[in-house]
XYZ file of C-alpha atoms in Angstrom:
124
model
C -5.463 6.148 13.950
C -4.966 3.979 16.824
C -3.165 0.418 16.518
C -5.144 -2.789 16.642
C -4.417 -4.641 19.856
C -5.196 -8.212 20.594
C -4.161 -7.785 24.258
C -7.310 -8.217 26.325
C -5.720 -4.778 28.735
C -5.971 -2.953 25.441
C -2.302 -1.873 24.710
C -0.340 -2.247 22.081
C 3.089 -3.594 22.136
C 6.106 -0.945 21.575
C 6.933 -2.349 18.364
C 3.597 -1.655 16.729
C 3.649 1.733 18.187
C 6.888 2.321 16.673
C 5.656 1.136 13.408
C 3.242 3.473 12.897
C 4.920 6.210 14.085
C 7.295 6.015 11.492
C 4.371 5.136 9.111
C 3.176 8.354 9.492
C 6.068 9.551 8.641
C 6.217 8.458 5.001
C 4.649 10.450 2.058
C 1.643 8.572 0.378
C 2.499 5.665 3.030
C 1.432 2.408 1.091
C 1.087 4.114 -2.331
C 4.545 5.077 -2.467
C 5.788 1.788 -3.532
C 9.674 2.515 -3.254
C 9.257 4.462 0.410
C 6.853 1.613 1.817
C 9.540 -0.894 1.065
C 11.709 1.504 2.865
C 9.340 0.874 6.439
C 8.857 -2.925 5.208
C 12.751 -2.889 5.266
C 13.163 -1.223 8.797
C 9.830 -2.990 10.449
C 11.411 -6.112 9.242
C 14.321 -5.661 11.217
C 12.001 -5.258 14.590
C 9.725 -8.109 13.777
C 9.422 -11.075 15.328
C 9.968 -13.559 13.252
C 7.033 -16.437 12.780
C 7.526 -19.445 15.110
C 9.322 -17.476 17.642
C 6.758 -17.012 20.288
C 5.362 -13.389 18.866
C 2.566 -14.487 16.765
C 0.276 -11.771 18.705
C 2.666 -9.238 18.401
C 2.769 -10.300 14.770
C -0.772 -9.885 13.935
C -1.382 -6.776 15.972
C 1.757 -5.243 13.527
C 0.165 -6.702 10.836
C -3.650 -5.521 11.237
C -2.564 -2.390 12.337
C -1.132 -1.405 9.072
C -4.084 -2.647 7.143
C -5.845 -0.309 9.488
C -4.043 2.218 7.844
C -3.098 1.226 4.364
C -3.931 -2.479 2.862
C -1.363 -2.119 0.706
C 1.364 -1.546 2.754
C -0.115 -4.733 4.806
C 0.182 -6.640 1.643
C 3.666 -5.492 1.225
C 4.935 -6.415 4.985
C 3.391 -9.530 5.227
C 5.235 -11.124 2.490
C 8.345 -9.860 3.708
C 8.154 -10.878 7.112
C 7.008 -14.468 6.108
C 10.280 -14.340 3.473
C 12.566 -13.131 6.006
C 11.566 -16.012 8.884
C 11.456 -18.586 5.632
C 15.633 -17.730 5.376
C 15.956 -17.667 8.966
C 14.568 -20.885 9.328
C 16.534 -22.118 6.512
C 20.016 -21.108 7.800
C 18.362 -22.834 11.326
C 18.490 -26.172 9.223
C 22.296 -25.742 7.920
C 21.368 -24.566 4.606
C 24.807 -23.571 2.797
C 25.068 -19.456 2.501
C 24.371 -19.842 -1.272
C 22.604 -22.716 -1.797
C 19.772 -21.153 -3.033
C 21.851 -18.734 -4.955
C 20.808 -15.943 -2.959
C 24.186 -14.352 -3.455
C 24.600 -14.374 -6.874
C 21.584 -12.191 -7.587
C 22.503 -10.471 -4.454
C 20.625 -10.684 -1.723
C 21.706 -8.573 1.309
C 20.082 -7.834 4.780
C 18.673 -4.900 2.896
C 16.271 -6.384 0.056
C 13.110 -6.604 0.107
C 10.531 -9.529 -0.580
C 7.383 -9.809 -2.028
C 5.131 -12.707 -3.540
C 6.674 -14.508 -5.867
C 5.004 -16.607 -8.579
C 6.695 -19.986 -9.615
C 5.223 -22.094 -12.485
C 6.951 -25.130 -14.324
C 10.321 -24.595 -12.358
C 10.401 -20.613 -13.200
C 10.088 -17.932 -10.541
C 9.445 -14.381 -11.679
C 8.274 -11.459 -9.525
């Protein structure tokens, strides 16, 4: 299936083209929860990140794998927003484990998804 574009000369940008390609190349891509965390993981690293001037390059990535599975879309997008949420926090001086990211350590290589916090307690 072709990518979504938002360009008005109709082409998509390398990195969504890239995306899918590997896409395609994961087994039951967006039912596979543990292998579609695998592309979030390695999309994520290609992204732009929000507030960085690719917001149409953004969306295009991001409708284009609805196009193909809606629940690998629901698994990026909450990892791209997490991943320019840190960025933006180390941006504003944060201190490296003031959030104690490290202690239930985090690493370049984990994976985020929504997260549901009630009366102070976060759980997945």
């Amino acid at each position: 299936m072709a990518p979504l574009t938002l360009d008005p000369r109709g082409s998509a940008s390398p990195l969504v083209a890239s995306a899918l390609g590997a896409a395609a190349d994961v087994d039951h891509f967006g039912v596979d929860v543990a292998a579609t965390l695998e592309w979030c993981r390695d999309v994520g690293q290609h992204a732009p990140l929000v507030g960085e001037g690719g917001t149409r390059q953004l969306w295009e990535l991001l409708a284009s794998t609805a196009r193909q599975s809606v629940s690998a879309a629901r698994m990026l997008e909450p990892h791209l927003d997490a991943l320019s949420i840190l960025e933006q926090s180390s941006d504003l001086g944060a201190a490296g484990d003031a959030a104690g990211l490290e202690s239930v350590e985090v690493t370049t290589h984990s994976t985020w998804g929504g997260v549901c916090c009630r009366g102070g307690r976060c759980a997945p």
